[in-house]
Amino acid sequence: MLRRFALILFLTLFFSVRIVFALETVHVLILPFDIHAGQNLSYLKTDIPKAIQDYLEKEGAVFVKMENDGINDSLDITSDIETLKRIGMQAGADYVIWGSLTRIGNHLSLDMKLMDTLGAKLVVSVYKEGSGMENLRTLTNLSSDELATHLFQREKITQVLVTGNKRIEADAIEKAIRVKKGDVLRAGELAKDMKNIYKMGYFEDIRVEAEPGDGGKVIIFHVKEKPTIRKISFSGNHVFKDDKLQENLNISTGSILNLITIQSNMDQLAAMYKEKNYHHVKIEYTLDELENNQADIEFVFEEGEKVKIKTITFQGNKNYSDKKLKKVIETSEKGFWSWLTSSGEYNREDLSQDTSRLMAYYHIQGFIHAKVADPIIDFEDQWIIITFKIEEGERYSVGTIDVDGDLILPKSRLMPGLQISQEPYFNRETVRKDILWLTDLCADAGFAYVEVLPVTREDSSHLLMNITYRIKKNKKVYIEGIDISGNTSTRDKVIRRELRIHEQELYSGSRLKRSVRNLHRLDFFEDVKVDTPRGSADNKMKVNIEVIEKPTGSFTFGAGYSTVDNFFVTGSVTQRNLFGRGQILKLSGQVGGVSDLYNLSFTEPWLFDIPLSGTVNLYRTGREYNTYDRTSTGGGGNISYPIFDYTRASLSYRYDITNVTDVTQYASDNIKELEGKNVTSSFGTGITYDSRDRAFNTTQGQKHRINFTHAGFNGDIGFNKIVGELGWHIPVYKGLVTFLHGESGYVKELDGYLLPDYEKFYLGGMNSMRGFDFQGINVKSVNENGLITEEGGDKYIQFNFELTYPFFKEMGIVGVVFYDTGNVYDTGEPIDLGNLRRAAGYGIRWYSPMGPIRIEGGHILDPIAEYGEDYGVNWEFSMGGAF
């Protein structure tokens, strides 16, 4: 293959020689010219011959030098043909050229002569006239062209032919050929045409022949086409699949086989492997030549081992250990769990940013002059050694702190708010936070274009950095207009009612941020972009809000297994932005082996165009228990109103008709009392605080609620129920989020009324105690027939602890580990924190394009064998979609 490649290069570089050899080679001797002029133009004696030589060499002439005993300056060579013959013969020249230049004033005359050495006769005399020395080159070229006609005995081209082409049309090749019928045959022009044909990229060999024709020469371009690729295959590749490799090639079946292109493709494939840290990959190719000028190409891989980072070292670090600095950078050494955590992976982008991370770390620790050089990367066999060179410099403490300029508040109130005063060493990040705090403070007062400049003064003798925050408020800014775009479905008023800024009011940075957060919390939009260009005057600003809508209709599907229902499925269809009005319509249901539930609800979040939310719903439920069946039908309504930031108060009413049938003799007394129809008429009230940034895969915020329900206005059922919940989502480090959750409830039967089992408390399942069956934690007792009965408790307590971490943040894939504990207690039984049931587990949550998906498995840590519990994992999943 190498020999073939070298042959093609050789033919490419030297094909012009083949043309010259096809014509007659002539050897020429050119003598110095005589110069006749009033000025000193003696340099032209050799310059004119040199110009003639350059011209004729392009045409194929070979120039020779005369012997040392040649003519002398005093000899008149124009009258001594025999002397010229002798000189030419000694030099081995076929022809001799000589001549003279005469200049009179501005007039030039150039006289050239060509003599046949062997025949000792004058072949041609060429005489040209012109004006101006600037035209001397033109006169020389014109004279040289006439000499060439006689020197090479040129003939006319009578025909131009192309042969040997099979796939490439002759018309396409002829367009690259410049010579044509009637032209004088010139070797130089044919060489140019060969280059033009070769540049087309379709041919591996080109040959030109000149054959005698009628009145001249017939020029024939013989071409040999390059093979085409019939098939491309790969072998030895395991890191990348064939289709991935093919995507990175710029050749395909049917392409012209070009060895240079193949080499560039091999380089591209090698680059792919090096991106994956296979730096020792070797790639070769084999060709299988076929008939019809086709070939199969196979790329053969020796992938080698993946190169990992073995050691990361630091030089020049005196105040921080290597171990400490390794925690600052993203790049890491190969560890025991590298197959799972990808530790030791070499990533150019991460490594290039690690220099900035180290420098930033030193700067926030007071080393204001610290420098970190670009890392040194050494490849040793299958390992990478990385070295960071650090120049720490001196560490500076915080000196004097001051605020001056246009102060929005007295200095005595501003100074305590500056965080830099709490830092022992100068910290650039803390200074940045102080600037943002001062900027937000002024922006909330309408100074949108405030400038806060930190003026630092270095005291190198005491290693102190003195800081002055200089404030320039500029003018107060009013919001000239609010423009909303991108909302093709959602109505403008649905967006505007979430804004905390209004037109013609003073600008407020915090209220603008809150407005954007409110729009995100609607969950109608993929993104919300805000631009605040200047308005028509210096004290006016425009607010442009661009939203990118996302599907607000969704369906959910879930499944699980319980000892009550066996396998059950749940689903719902919801439109959270009905007709673009922000209204919510939801139909949900659950069907299991012994139960079913259907619910239809409608919510108007802004009744009467005020933030008064109203919901109405209808439902029907049914369940078959071991000792009775229950069917409930009812409906109700709920209204809520914001009373504080993120806080809403609610009031609700529910009317329920429950029919208890097929009560067996094994049922509890409570169930027997409920046989037949039972009516529940209840009012409820509650307060909810919700500051979460999003409902699914929450990263920060809190949700707390307390609800009280009173039943007994009409009907047979009467009770008081209270439920409280606390929840915190706390960001910890680099995407790691802690979730702390607690929940408890209590229900009490009213005198003269009944408290049904379905109003009591159960735990177990994905949304309470994972690892346990649905409603698997209850009050168990043995009836008079020796059977174990299950009832809800009148009180419960539940705690949940979670750690979530985004495995693939861009894809919305989050891993979770959890610990759940809690229990349900019977009437008269106090809540005992010492006998809480416990479970722990893990799972995956994915906010997929179809909607949120949860797959979580829990292990019961204190299984009770007589309840059918064990240590095995109990998996549950929930999934949904969007439309």
Tab-separated table of N, CA and C in Angstrom, residues 6 135 244 490 690 842 851:
chain	number	residue	atom	x	y	z
A	6	ALA	N	3.238	5.936	-2.769
A	6	ALA	CA	4.428	6.652	-3.248
A	6	ALA	C	4.400	6.814	-4.761
A	135	ASN	N	9.063	48.594	-21.243
A	135	ASN	CA	8.536	47.643	-22.215
A	135	ASN	C	9.578	46.626	-22.686
A	244	LYS	N	-21.377	4.480	14.760
A	244	LYS	CA	-20.789	5.695	15.322
A	244	LYS	C	-19.507	6.062	14.588
A	490	THR	N	-50.697	30.455	26.456
A	490	THR	CA	-51.016	31.120	27.720
A	490	THR	C	-51.374	32.586	27.485
A	690	ASP	N	-45.354	27.153	50.839
A	690	ASP	CA	-44.657	26.390	49.798
A	690	ASP	C	-43.715	27.313	49.033
A	842	TYR	N	-33.305	3.000	48.011
A	842	TYR	CA	-32.639	3.778	46.980
A	842	TYR	C	-33.517	3.779	45.738
A	851	GLY	N	-42.573	12.913	31.055
A	851	GLY	CA	-43.049	13.301	32.370
A	851	GLY	C	-42.210	12.646	33.447
